[in-house]
Tab-separated table of C-alpha atoms in Angstrom:
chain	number	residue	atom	x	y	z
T	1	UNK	CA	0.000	0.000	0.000
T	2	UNK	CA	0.972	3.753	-1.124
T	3	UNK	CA	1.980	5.680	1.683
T	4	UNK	CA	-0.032	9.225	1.325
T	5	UNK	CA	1.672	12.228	0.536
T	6	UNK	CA	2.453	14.670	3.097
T	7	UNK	CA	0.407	17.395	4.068
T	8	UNK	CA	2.361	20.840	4.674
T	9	UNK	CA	-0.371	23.865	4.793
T	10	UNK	CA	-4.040	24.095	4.811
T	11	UNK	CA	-5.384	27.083	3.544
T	12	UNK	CA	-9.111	28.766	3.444
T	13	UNK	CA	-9.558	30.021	-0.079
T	14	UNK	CA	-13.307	31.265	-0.506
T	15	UNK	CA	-12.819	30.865	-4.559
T	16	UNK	CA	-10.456	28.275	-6.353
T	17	UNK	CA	-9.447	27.271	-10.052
T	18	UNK	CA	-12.899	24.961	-10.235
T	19	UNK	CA	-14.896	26.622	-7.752
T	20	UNK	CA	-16.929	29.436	-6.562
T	21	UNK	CA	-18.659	29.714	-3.463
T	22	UNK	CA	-22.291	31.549	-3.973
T	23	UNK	CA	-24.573	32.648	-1.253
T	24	UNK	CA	-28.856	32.172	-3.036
T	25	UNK	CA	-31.235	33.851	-1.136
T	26	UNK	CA	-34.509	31.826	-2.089
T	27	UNK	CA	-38.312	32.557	-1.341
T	28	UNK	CA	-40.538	29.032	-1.396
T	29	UNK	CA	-43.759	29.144	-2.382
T	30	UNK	CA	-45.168	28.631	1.141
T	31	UNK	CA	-43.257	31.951	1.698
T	32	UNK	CA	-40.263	30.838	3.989
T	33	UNK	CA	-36.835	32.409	3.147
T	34	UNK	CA	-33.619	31.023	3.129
T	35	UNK	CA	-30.268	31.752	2.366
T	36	UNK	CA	-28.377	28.660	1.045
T	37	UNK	CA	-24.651	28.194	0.073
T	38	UNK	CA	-23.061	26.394	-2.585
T	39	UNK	CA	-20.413	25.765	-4.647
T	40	UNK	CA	-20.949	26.655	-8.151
T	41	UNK	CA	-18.356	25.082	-10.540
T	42	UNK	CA	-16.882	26.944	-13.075
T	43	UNK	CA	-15.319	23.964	-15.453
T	44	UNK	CA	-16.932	22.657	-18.297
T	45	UNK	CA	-18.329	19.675	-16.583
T	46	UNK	CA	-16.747	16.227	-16.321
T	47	UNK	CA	-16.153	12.655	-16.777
T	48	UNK	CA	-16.534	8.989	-15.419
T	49	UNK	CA	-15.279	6.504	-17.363
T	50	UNK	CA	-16.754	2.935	-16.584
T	51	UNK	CA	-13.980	0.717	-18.828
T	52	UNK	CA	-15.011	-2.844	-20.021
T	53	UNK	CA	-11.562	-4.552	-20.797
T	54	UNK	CA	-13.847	-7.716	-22.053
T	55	UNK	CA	-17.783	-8.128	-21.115
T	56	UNK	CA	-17.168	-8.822	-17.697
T	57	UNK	CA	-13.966	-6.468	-16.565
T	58	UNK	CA	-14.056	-3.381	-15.797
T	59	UNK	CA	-11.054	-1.230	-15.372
T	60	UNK	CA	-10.733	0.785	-11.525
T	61	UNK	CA	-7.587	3.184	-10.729
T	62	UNK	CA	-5.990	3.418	-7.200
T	63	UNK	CA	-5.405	6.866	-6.573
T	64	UNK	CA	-4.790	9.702	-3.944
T	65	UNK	CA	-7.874	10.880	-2.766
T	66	UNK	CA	-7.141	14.403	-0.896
T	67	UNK	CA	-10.582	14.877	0.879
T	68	UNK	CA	-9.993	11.921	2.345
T	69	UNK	CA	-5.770	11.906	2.750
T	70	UNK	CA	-5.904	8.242	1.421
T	71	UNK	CA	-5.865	6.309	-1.744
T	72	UNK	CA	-9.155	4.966	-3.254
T	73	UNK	CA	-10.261	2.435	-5.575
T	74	UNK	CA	-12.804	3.906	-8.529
T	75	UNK	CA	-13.052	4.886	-12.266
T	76	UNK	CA	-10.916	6.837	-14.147
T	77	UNK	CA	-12.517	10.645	-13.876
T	78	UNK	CA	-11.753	13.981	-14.831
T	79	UNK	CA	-12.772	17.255	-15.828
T	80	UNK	CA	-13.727	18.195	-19.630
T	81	UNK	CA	-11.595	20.657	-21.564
T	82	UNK	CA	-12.426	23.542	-23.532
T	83	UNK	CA	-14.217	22.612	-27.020
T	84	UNK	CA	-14.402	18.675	-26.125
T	85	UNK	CA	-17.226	16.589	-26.108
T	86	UNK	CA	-17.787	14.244	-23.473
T	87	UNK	CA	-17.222	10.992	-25.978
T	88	UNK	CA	-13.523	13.278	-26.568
T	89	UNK	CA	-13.000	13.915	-22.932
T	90	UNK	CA	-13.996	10.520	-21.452
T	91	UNK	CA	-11.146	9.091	-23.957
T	92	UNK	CA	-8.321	11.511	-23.289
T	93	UNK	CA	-9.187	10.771	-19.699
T	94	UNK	CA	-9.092	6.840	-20.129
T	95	UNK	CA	-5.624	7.032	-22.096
T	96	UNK	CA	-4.209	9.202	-19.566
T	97	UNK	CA	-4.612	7.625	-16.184
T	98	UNK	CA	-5.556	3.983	-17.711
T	99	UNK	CA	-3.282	3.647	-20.796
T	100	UNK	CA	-6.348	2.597	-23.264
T	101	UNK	CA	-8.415	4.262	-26.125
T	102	UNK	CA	-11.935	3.295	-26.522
T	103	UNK	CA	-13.353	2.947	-29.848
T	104	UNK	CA	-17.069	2.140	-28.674
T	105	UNK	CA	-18.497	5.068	-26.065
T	106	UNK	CA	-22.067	5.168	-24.407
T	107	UNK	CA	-22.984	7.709	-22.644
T	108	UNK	CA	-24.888	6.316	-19.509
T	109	UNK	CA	-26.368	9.458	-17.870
T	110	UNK	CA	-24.999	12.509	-15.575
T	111	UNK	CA	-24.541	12.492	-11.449
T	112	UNK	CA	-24.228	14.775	-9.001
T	113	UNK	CA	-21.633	14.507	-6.480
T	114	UNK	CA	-24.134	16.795	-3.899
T	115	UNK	CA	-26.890	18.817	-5.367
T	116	UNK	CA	-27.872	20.209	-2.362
T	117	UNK	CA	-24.676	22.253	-2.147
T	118	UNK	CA	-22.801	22.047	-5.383
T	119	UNK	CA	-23.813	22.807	-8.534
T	120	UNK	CA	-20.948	20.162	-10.931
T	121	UNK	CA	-22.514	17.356	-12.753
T	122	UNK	CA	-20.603	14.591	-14.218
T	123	UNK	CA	-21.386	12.131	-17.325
T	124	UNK	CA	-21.021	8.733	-16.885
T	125	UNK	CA	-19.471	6.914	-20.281
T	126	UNK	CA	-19.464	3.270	-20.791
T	127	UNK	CA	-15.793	2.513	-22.817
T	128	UNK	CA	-15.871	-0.802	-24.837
T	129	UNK	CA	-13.310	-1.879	-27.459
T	130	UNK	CA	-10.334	-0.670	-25.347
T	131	UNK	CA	-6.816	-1.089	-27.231
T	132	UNK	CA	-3.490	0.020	-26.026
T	133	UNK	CA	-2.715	4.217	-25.883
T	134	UNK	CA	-1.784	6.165	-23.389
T	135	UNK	CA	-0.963	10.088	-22.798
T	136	UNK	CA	0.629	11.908	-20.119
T	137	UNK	CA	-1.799	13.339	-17.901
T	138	UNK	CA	-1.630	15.761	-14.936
T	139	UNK	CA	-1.658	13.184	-12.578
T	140	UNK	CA	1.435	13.415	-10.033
T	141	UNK	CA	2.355	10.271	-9.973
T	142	UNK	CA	1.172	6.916	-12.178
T	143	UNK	CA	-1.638	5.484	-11.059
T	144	UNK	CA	-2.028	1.728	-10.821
T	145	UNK	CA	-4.364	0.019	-12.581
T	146	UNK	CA	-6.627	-3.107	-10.471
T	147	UNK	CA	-9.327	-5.361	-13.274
T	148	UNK	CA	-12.071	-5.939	-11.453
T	149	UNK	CA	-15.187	-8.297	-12.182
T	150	UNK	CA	-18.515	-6.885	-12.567
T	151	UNK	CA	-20.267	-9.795	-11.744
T	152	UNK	CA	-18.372	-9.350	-8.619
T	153	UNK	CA	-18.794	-5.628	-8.011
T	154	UNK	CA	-20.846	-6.372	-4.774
T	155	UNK	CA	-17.604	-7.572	-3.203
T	156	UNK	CA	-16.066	-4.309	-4.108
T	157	UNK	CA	-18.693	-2.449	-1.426
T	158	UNK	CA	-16.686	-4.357	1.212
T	159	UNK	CA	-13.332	-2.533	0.678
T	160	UNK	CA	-13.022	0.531	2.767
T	161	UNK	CA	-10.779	2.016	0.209
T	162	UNK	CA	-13.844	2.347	-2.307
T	163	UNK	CA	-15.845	4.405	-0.731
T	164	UNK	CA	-15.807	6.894	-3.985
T	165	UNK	CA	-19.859	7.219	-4.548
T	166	UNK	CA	-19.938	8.400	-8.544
T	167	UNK	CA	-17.896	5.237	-8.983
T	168	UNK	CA	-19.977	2.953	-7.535
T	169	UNK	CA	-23.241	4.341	-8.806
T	170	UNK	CA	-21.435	4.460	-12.212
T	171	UNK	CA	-20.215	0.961	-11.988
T	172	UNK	CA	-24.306	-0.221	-11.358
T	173	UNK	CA	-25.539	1.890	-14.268
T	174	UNK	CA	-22.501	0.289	-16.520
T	175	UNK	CA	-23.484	-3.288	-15.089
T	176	UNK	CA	-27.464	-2.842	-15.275
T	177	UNK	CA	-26.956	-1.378	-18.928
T	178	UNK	CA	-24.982	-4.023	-19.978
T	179	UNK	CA	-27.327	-7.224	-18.405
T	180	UNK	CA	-30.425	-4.664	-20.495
T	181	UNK	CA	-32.059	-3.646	-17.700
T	182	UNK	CA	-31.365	-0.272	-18.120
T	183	UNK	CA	-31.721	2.273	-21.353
T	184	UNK	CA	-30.347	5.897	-20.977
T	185	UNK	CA	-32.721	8.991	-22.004
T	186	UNK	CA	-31.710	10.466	-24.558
């Protein structure tokens, strides 16, 4: 196991890079006010990547999770860039912290991480007919690379390193699409 980088400073920043923090001063209908915050993201949304090395494994990274100061299991994930479409962005994303393409991409549906206090979605993408690619990514250091069974993905809830929630509601959209049991909306 990865021993987790060290921590040297913790600073309060009220605005970052990717986010804004917004006071919304709302009026309900029953005529209660409220003043909620939240953090509004100013990216261009992002990416889950659920990849299917064959039709029954599925592709997780190990990787430093700061909110958490530990390393989790989950999918491959990251933000889109400017003038990409999520097929484009869910592929860079794959060859840079997997080391595969995808030439077959379904887009399964968007999640929120907290929509009670942030306003970021992220599209989930199913990635089938993986071959060999990679790119360097902005990752600090590589990330490994664990197969994992779908058909076991219920033994994956048992790990306390996967804790990781878009990856494991991802992972039972990718599983219930694939078995037909569920169709995206278009």
């Amino acid at each position: 196991m990865r021993k987790p980088p060290i921590i040297h400073e913790t600073r309060h920043v009220d605005s970052s890079l990717f986010l804004r923090l917004e006071q919304v001063d709302l009026e309900f209908s029953n005529g209660q006010q409220r003043t909620f915050e939240r953090l509004r993201s100013s990216g261009l949304g992002a990416v889950i990547i659920v990849p299917m090395l064959d039709h029954d494994t599925v592709l997780l990274v190990y990787e430093y999770a700061v909110g958490t100061d530990r390393y989790e299991l989950g999918l491959p994930k990251g933000r889109l860039d400017r003038d990409e479409t999520v097929e484009q962005g869910a592929d860079r994303e794959l060859k840079e912290e997997v080391g595969y393409g995808a030439r077959e991409m379904h887009i399964l549906g968007r999640l929120s991480l907290s929509p009670n206090y942030m306003t970021a979605m992220t599209h989930v993408v199913l990635a089938r007919e993986l071959y060999p690619e990679r790119l360097v990514g902005d990752e600090p250091e590589e990330l490994e690379v664990v197969p994992w069974k779908l058909s076991e993905l219920h033994t994956l809830l048992e790990r306390p390193d996967a804790t990781e929630g878009r990856s494991i509601a991802a992972l039972f959209m990718a599983r219930e699409y694939l078995a037909g049991r569920f169709r995206p909306q278009p």
